Each structure stands twice: as C-alpha cells, then as structure tokens.
XYZ file of C-alpha atoms in Angstrom:
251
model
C -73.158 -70.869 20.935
C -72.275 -70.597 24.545
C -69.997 -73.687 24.400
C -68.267 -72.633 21.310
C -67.813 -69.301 23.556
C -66.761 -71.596 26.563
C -64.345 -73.274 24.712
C -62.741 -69.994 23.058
C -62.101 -68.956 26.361
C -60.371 -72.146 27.499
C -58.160 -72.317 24.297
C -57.080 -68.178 25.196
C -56.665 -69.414 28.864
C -54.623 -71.974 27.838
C -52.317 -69.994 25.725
C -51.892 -67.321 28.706
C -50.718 -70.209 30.506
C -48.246 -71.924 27.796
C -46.929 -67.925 26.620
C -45.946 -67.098 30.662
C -45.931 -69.243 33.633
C -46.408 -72.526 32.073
C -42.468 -72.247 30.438
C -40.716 -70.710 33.146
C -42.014 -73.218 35.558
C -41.550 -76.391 33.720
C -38.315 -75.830 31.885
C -36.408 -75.947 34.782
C -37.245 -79.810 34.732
C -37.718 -80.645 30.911
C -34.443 -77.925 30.486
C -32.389 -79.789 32.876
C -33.400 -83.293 31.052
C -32.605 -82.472 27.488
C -29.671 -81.015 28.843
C -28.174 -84.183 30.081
C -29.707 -85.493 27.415
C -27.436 -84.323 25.079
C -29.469 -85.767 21.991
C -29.125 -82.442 19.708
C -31.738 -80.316 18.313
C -33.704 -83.384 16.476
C -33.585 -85.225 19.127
C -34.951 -81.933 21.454
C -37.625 -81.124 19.228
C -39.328 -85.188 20.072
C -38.843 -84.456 23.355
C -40.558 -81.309 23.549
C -43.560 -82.560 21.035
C -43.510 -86.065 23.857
C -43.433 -83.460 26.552
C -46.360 -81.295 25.042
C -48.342 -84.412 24.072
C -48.312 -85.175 27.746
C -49.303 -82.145 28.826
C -52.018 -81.846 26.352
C -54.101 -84.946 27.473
C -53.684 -84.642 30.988
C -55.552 -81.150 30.440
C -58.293 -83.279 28.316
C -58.142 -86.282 31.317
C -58.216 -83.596 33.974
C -61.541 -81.475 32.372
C -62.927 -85.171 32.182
C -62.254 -85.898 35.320
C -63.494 -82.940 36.958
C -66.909 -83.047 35.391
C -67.196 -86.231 36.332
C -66.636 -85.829 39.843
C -67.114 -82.791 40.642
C -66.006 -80.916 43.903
C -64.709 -84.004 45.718
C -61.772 -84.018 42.568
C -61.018 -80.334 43.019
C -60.733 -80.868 46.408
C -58.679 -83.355 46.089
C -56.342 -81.848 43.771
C -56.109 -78.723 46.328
C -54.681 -81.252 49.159
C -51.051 -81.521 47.604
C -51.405 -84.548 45.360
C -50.035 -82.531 42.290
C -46.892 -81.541 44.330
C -46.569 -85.493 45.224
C -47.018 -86.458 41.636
C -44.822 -83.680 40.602
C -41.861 -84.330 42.974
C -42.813 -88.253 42.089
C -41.779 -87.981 38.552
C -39.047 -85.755 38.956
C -37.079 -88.156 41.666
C -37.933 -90.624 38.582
C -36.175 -88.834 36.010
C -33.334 -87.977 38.319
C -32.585 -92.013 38.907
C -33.003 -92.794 34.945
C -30.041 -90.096 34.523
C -27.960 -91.786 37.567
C -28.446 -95.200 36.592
C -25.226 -97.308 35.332
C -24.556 -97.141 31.434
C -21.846 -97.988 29.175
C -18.945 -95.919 28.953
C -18.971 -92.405 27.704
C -18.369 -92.769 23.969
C -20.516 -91.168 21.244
C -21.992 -93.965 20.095
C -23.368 -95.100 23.766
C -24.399 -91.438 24.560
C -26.228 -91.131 21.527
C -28.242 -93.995 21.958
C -28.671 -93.385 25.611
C -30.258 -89.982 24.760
C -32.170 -91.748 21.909
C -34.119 -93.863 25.172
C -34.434 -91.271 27.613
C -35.998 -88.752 24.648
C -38.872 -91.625 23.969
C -39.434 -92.953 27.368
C -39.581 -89.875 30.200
C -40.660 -86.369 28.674
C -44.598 -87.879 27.967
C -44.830 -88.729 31.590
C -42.909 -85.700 32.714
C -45.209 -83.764 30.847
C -48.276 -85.131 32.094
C -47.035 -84.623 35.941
C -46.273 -81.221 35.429
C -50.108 -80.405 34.646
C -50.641 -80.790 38.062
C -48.876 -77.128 39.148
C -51.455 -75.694 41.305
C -52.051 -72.149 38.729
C -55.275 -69.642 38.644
C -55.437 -70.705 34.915
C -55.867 -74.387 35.478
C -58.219 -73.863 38.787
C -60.460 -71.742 36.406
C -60.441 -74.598 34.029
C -61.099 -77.415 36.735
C -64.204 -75.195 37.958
C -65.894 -74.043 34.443
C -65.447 -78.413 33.663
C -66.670 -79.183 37.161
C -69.816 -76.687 36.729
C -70.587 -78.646 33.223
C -71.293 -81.710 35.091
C -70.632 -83.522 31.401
C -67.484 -85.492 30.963
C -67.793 -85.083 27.233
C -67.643 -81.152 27.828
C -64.963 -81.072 30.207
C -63.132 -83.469 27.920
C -63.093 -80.794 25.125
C -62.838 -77.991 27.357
C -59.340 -79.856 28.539
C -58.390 -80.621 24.968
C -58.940 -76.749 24.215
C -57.131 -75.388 26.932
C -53.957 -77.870 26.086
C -54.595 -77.131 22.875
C -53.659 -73.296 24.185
C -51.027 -74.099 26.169
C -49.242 -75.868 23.370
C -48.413 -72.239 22.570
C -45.120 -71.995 24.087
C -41.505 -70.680 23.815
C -40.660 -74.476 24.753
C -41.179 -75.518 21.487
C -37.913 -73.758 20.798
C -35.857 -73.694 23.929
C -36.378 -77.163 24.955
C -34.690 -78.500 21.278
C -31.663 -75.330 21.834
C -31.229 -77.349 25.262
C -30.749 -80.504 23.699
C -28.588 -78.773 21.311
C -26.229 -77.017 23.640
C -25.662 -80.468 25.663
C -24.638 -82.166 22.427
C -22.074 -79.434 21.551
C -20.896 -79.325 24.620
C -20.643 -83.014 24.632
C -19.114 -83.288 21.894
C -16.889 -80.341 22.232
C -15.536 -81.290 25.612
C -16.327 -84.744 26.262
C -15.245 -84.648 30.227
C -18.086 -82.708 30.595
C -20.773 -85.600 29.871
C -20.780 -87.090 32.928
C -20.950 -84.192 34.541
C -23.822 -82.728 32.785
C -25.816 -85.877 33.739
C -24.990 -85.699 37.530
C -25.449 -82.015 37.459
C -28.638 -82.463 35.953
C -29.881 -85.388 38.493
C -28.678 -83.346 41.230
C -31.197 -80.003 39.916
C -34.331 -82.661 39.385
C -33.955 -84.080 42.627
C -33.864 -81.103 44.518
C -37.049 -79.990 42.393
C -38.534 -82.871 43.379
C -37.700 -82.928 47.270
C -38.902 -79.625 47.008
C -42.510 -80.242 45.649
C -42.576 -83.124 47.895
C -41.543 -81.250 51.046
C -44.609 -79.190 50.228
C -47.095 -81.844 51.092
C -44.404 -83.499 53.861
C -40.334 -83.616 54.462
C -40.294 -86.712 56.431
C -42.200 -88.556 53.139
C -39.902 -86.375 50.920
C -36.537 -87.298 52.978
C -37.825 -90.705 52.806
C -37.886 -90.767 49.184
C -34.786 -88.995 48.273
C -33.134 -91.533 50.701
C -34.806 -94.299 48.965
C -34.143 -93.356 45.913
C -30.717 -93.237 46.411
C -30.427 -95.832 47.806
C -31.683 -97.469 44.242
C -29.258 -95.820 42.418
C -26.157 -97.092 44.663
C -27.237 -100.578 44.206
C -27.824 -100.753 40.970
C -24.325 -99.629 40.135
C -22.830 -102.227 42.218
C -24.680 -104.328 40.923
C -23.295 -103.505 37.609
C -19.878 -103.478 39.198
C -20.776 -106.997 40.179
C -21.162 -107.737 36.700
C -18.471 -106.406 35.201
C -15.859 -108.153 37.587
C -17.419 -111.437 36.251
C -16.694 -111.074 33.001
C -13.836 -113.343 32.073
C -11.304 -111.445 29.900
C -10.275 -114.227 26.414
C -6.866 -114.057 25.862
C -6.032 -114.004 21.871
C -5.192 -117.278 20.552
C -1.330 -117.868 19.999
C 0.070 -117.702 16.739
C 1.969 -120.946 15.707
C-alpha cells in the first residue's frame, strides 16, 4: 500500500514537472531542432514521441541508478555532470544541423529532416533529464532511500510516466510545422533557419557547459567548430573532383 502511495506521488510529481518547468526549459532546444528541421507536423509529432521516449527511461535508468548507489550518485549528479551532458548533446545537435548536405531542394530537405527526426531527439531527450529541478532531486532521494533498484526503477518509470504530460506534445509538432511552411513558402529562408538554429543550440550548450567550466566549454565550442569547417571542405574537396561528362555528339 505504501508503494502504490509512493508511486502515486512520483507519477503527480512527474506531471508538475512535464505541465510547468519541464516545457519551458527544454523547448528552447527540441523547439529550435524541429524548427530547422522543417519536417512538418508528422514528422514533429515522431520527434516529440523520440524526444519523450528519451526522457521517459532516463527517469526509469536514473531511479535505478540511484537506488543502486545511493548518495555517492546524488552526489555526483549535484557536481555539474548534467550541465556537461546537457551542453554535450546540445553542441552535438548544433554540428548535425551545420554539417554539409545536398543542395536546398525539397526533396533533399525532406529527407534530411526525415534523419535528423529518427536519429537526435531520443538522445536529446535523455540529456535533458539531467536539469538540476526540486522535482527530480525529490525523486533521486525517495529512489535512493528505497535502496531497491527494482523500486527506483518503477518509481522512475512513474515519474516519466508524469512528465509525459506536457504541452510539448503539441508545440514541438506546430514547430516542425511552422519550419516546413516557412520552408516551403520562402525557400531562402532554409538555410537560414538551420544556421539560426545551430547558432541558439550552441550557445545553450556553451552555456550549460560554462556552468561546470568556460575554459572546457570554449574548448569545445572551438573544437567543435573546428569539425564543422573541415568537414565542409572536405566536401568541397569532393565536389571539385567530380569530373563533369560531356553529352555524347549527335552524328
């Protein structure tokens, strides 16, 4: 009776989280990436499931992993290592967006927003768990003070199960559905939708590092574009190989 109790409370925690904080601190990042995305209201609504599944078993790996080890995890979690993680994944998602692709035509957009929708929002997701919050510290503690992985397993999976409860179920598809029309409406814009968009995640993601140290988040912004310069002249390389075939002449 008490854990059914325990695990009501989670679930309620959990959708106090997902019904406030939980959407106006993510969507900047999942917002942005649909966005760019430009994928349409289908194609928003997998990335917002992708980006809830994450979310909901990092909550279920996070209860396990705080019964499991106790204090030494929550202490651990308290030193910055979310931020890392956070800014981490976001620097990620900024180089996927500023990585060389095929020209700007529908057909090349649309499938380019077809591989960023399966591939990023899960692990997005899953980072953003990690947002230092009173609701998820309560969490970490009631698993911790279970000492049962099993328990703090299912008291994870309830309070994800909560948090699934969010307005991002809507706005993160009406993202993906304003970067399509737009898209598609003005075409010009595309490219700058995408660099706009980079620009916002890796600023996020600077900023959470910063949190834990700017040198090590200079460092990585510097690296990281430093990735994305070479890998478009490398592609420039590439191109300027190719060996234009003349038509054959008529007799």
């Amino acid at each position: 009776m008490a854990a059914d109790a325990s695990l009501t409370g989670v679930l309620l925690l959990g959708a106090s989280l997902g019904l406030t904080a939980c959407a106006a601190t993510c969507m900047p990042f999942i917002g942005a990436w649909t966005l760019a995305g430009a994928g349409g209201a289908r194609a928003g609504l997998r990335d917002a499931l992708s980006f809830l599944g994450g979310r909901w078993l990092a909550y279920t790996s996070l209860g396990a992993l705080a019964a499991s080890l106790g204090d030494w995890f929550l202490q651990t979690l308290r030193s910055g290592v979310g931020n890392a993680l956070i800014g981490v994944a976001a620097l990620a998602c900024a180089g996927l967006l500023l990585r060389p692709s095929a020209p700007h035509t529908a057909a090349a957009l649309c499938h380019r927003a077809g591989r960023i929708g399966l591939s990023s929002p899960f692990l997005l997701g899953m980072a953003l768990t990690l947002i230092p919050c009173t609701p998820l510290a309560t969490l970490l503690t009631t698993a911790a003070a279970s000492a049962d992985p099993g328990q703090g397993a299912r008291l994870g999976m309830a309070f994800g199960a909560g948090a699934l409860l969010t307005p991002m179920l809507a706005l993160i598809p009406a993202c993906a559905a304003l970067g399509q029309r737009l898209r598609v409406e003005h075409p010009w814009l595309a490219p700058c939708l995408r660099v706009g968009a980079a620009l916002v995640l890796a600023l996020m993601g600077w900023r959470r590092l910063a949190t834990v140290s700017a040198a090590w988040a200079t460092l990585a912004l510097a690296l990281g574009a430093a990735a994305v310069a070479m890998a478009h002249l490398r592609q420039r390389r590439r191109v300027r190989r190719v060996i234009p075939i003349a038509p054959l002449a008529r007799p």
